Short mmCIF file of C-alpha atoms in Angstrom, two decimals:
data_model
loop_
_atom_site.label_atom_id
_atom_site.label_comp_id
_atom_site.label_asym_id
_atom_site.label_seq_id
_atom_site.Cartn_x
_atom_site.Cartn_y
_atom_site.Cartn_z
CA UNK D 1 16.33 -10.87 -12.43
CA UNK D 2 18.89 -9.78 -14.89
CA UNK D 3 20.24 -5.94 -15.09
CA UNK D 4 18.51 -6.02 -18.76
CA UNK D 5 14.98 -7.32 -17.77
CA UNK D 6 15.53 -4.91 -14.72
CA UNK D 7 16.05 -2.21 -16.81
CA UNK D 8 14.12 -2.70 -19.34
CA UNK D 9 11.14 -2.72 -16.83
CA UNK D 10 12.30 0.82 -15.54
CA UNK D 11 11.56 2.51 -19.20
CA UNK D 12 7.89 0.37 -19.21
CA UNK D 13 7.02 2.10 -16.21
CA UNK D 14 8.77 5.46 -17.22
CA UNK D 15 6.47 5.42 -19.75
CA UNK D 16 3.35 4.00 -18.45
CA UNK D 17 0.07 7.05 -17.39
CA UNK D 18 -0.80 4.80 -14.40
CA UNK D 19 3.08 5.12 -12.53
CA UNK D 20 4.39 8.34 -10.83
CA UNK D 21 7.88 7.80 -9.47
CA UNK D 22 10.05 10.36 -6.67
CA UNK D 23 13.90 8.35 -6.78
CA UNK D 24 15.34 10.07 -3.83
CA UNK D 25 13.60 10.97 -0.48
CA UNK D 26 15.61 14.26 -0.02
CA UNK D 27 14.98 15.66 -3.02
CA UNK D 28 10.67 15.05 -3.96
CA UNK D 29 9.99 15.97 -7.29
CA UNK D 30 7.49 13.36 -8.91
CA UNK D 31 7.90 11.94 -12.49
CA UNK D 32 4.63 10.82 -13.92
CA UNK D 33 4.83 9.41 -17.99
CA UNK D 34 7.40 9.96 -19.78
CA UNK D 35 9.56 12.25 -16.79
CA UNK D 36 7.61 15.20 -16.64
CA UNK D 37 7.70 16.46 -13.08
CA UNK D 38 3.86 15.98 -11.58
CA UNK D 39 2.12 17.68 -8.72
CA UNK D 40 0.74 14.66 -6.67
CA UNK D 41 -0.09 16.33 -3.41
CA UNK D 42 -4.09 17.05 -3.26
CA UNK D 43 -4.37 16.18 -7.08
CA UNK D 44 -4.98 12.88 -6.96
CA UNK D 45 -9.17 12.98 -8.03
CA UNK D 46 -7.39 14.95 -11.16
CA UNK D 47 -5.67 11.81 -11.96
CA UNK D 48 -8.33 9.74 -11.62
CA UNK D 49 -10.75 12.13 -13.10
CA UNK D 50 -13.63 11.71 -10.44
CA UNK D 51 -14.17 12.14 -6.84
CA UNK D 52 -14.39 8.19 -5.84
CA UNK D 53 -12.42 7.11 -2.61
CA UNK D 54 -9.08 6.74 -2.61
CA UNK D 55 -7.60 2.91 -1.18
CA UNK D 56 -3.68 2.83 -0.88
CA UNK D 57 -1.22 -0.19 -0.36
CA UNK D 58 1.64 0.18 1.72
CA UNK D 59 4.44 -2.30 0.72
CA UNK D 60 2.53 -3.40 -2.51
CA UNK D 61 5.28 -5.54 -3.94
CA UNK D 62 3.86 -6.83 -7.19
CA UNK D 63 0.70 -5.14 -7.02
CA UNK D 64 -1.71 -8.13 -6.65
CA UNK D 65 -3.72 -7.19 -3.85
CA UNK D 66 -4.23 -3.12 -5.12
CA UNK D 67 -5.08 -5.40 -8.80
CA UNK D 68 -7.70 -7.30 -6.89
CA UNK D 69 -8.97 -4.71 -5.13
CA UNK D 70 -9.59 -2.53 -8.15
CA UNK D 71 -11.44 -5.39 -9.71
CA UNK D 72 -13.83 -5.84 -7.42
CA UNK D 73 -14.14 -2.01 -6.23
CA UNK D 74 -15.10 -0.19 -9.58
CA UNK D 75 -17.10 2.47 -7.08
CA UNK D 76 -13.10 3.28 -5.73
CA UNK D 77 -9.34 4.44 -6.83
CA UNK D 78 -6.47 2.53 -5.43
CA UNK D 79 -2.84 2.91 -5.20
CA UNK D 80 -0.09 1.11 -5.00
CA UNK D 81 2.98 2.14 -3.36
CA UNK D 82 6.19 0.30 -3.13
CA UNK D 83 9.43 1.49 -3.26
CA UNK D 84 10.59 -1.12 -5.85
CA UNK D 85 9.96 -0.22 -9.73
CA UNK D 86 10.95 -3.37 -10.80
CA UNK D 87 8.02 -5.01 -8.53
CA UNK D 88 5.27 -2.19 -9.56
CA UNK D 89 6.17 -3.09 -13.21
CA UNK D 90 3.89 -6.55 -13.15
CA UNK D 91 0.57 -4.92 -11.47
CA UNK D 92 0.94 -1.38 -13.44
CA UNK D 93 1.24 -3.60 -16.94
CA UNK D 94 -1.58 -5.53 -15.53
CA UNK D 95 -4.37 -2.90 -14.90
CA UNK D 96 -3.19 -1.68 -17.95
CA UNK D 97 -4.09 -4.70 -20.27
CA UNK D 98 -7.10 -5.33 -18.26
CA UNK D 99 -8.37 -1.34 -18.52
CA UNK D 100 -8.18 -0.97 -14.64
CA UNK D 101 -8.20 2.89 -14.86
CA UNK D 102 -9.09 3.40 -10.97
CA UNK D 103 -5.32 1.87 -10.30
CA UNK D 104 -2.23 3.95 -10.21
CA UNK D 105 1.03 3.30 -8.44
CA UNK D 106 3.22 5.22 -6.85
CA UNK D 107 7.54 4.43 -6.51
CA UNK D 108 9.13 6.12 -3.46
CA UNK D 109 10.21 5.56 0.05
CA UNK D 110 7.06 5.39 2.34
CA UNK D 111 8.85 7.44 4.79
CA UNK D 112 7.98 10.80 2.72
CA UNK D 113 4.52 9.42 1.55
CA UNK D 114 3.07 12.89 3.27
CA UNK D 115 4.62 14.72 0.17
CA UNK D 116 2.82 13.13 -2.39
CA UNK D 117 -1.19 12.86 -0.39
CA UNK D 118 -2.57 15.84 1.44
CA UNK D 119 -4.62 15.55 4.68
CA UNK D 120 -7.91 14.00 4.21
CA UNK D 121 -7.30 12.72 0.53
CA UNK D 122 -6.81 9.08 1.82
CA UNK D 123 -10.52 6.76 2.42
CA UNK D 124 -8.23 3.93 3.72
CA UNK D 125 -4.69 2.35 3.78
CA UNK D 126 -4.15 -1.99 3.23
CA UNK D 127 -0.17 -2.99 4.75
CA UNK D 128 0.12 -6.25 3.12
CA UNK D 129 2.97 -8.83 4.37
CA UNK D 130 5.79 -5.65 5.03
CA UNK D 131 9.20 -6.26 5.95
CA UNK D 132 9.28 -6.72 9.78
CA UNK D 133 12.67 -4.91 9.79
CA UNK D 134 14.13 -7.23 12.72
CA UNK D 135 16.44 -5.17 14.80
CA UNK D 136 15.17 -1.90 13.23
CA UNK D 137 11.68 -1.32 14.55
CA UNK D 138 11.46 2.81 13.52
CA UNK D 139 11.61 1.54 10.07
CA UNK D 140 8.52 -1.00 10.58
CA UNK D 141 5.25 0.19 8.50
CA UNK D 142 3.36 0.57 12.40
CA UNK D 143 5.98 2.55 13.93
CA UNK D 144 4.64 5.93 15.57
CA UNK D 145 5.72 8.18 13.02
CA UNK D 146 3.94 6.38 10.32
CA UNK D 147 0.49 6.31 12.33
CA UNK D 148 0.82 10.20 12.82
CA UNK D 149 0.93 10.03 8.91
CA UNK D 150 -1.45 7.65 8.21
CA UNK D 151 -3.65 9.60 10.78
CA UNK D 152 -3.07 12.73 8.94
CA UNK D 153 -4.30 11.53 5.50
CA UNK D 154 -7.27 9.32 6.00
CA UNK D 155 -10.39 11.17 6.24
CA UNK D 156 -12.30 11.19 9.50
CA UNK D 157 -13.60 7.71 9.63
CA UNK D 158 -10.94 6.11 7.65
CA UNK D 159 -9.21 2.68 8.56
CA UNK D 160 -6.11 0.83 8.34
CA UNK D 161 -5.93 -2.81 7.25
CA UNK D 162 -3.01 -4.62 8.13
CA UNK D 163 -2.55 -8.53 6.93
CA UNK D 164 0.83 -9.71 7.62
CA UNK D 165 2.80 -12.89 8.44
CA UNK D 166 5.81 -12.13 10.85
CA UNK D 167 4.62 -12.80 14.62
CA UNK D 168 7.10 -9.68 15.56
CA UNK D 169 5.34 -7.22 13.70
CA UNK D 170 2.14 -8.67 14.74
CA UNK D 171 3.03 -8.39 18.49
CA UNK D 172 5.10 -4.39 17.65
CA UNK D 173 2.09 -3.37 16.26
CA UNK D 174 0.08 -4.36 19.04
CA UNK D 175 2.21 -2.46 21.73
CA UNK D 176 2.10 0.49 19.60
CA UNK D 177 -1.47 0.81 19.04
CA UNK D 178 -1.97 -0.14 22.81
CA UNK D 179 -0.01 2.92 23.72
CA UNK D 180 -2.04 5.75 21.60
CA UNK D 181 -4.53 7.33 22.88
CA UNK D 182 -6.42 7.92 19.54
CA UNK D 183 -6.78 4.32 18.24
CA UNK D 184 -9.73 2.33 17.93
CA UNK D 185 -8.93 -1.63 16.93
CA UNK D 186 -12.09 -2.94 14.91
CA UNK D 187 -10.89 -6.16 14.02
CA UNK D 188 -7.41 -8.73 15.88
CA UNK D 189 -7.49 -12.07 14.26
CA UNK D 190 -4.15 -13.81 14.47
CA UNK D 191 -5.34 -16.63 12.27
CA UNK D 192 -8.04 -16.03 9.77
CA UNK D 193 -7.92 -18.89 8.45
CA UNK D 194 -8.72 -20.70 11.49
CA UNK D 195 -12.52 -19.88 10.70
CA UNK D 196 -14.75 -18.64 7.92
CA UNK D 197 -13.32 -15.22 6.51
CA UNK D 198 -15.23 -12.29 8.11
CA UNK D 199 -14.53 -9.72 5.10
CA UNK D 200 -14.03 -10.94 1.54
CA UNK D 201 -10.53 -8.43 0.97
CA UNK D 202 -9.20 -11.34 2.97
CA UNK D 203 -9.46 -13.86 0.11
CA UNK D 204 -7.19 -12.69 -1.99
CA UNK D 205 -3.80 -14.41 -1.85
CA UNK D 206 -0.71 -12.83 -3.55
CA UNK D 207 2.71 -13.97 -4.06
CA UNK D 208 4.28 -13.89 -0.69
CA UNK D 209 0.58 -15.32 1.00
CA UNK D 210 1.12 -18.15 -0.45
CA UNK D 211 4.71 -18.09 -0.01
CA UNK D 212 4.06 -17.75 3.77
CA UNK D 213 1.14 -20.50 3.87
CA UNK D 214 3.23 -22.97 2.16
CA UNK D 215 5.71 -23.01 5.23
CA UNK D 216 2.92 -23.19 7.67
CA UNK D 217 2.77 -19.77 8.84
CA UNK D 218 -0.61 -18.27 10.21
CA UNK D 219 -1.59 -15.18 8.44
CA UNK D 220 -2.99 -12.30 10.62
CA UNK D 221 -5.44 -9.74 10.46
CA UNK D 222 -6.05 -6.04 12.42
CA UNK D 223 -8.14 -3.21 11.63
CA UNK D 224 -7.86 -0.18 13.28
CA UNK D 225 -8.98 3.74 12.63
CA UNK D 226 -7.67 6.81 14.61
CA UNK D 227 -10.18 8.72 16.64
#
C-alpha cells in the first residue's frame, strides 16, 4: 500500500462516527470523529444508543468477520478492534455504506483494551486468526494477562471464541486454559471442517481464512467462558 492511499485512509477514518482511535498505549486519550477526545470506558450503550449486547473482535484485521456478524445479529453491537487503521478503514467504510449502525471499531494496542471497556460491559469476545507471536508468547492474544482482562469485562456468563490457524497458538492456548482454575472449555475442534459446522459464526470466511485454507491448513475452533 502506498504512503498516499495509507494516509489518505487515516483522515477517512479520522472522520468516520463509527471509529474511535487511542495512538499510543502510555498515554489513553480516545479520538472519536473528527479528534475530539471521547470517554469510551462504560459508555459504550451511549454510542450505540440502546442497551443490546456488546460482541468484540480481537485482532479484527479488515473487519470481515465483526461485518458479518453485525449482519446477521441486528438484536447485538459489535466491535472491532485492531491495532491497524489502515486495516479498520475497509470494514468501518463498509458498515457505513451498508447502514450497519450496531458496528463500531476501535484502533489501539489490545494490551490496554481495559481502558476503553469497563467490567461487565462485554457479552462476548471472537479472536480471529491472531498473530501467534513465535518466540514471544506474553504477547499472544491467550496469554494470562489477557484472560484476567477478558475475564474482567465479559459479563457473568460470557464466552470467548477463538478460530485460528497456527498449530502453536492452538496448542499455547490449550496449556494456558488447562492451568486456570476458572475456565470452562465449551467447545475444542481442531478441524471444523472435518464435519458439518456445529455453529453458523463458523461459516464465515475472511481474508486470511481463505488465505490459510488455500495452503492446506486446518482451521480450529475453542470456546471457553471463565467461571
Amino acid at each position: 500500500m502506498s504512503k498516499r492511499n495509507k494516509l489518505s485512509k487515516f483522515e477517512d477514518i479520522m472522520s468516520y462516527p463509527n471509529v474511535y482511535q487511542n495512538f499510543s498505549p502510555k498515554e489513553i486519550k480516545p479520538m472519536g470523529q473528527g479528534g475530539k477526545v471521547v470517554q469510551l470506558k462504560g459508555k459504550w450503550a451511549e454510542h450505540f444508543g440502546d442497551q443490546k449486547p456488546i460482541t468484540l473482535e480481537l485482532a479484527c484485521g479488515r473487519g470481515e468477520y465483526t461485518i458479518q456478524l453485525a449482519r446477521d445479529y441486528t438484536d447485538r453491537n459489535f466491535i472491532g478492534v485492531d491495532v491497524k487503521g489502515a486495516r479498520i478503514w475497509k470494514g468501518a467504510t463498509m458498515a457505513l455504506s451498508e447502514g450497519l449502525d450496531n458496528v463500531a471499531f476501535m484502533r489501539t494496542k489490545i494490551e490496554v483494551i481495559e481502558e476503553f471497556f469497563a467490567p461487565n460491559e462485554i457479552s462476548e469476545i471472537w479472536i480471529t486468526f491472531a498473530d501467534p507471536f513465535l518466540g514471544k508468547p506474553n504477547r499472544r492474544l491467550t496469554a494470562p494477562d489477557f484472560h484476567d482482562r477478558y475475564k474482567r469485562m465479559l459479563i457473568d456468563g460470557g464466552v470467548v471464541n477463538m478460530k485460528i490457524d497456527d498449530p502453536t497458538l492452538y496448542e499455547f492456548t490449550k496449556e494456558v486454559l488447562a492451568e486456570r482454575d476458572d475456565v470452562k472449555i465449551l467447545y475444542d475442534r481442531d478441524n471444523i471442517y472435518s464435519q458439518p459446522l456445529d455453529f453458523p459464526e463458523l461459516q464465515y470466511k475472511t481474508y486470511y481464512e481463505k488465505s490459510h485454507l488455500e495452503k492446506g491448513r486446518k482451521i480450529k475452533y475453542m470456546r471457553w467462558m471463565y467461571v
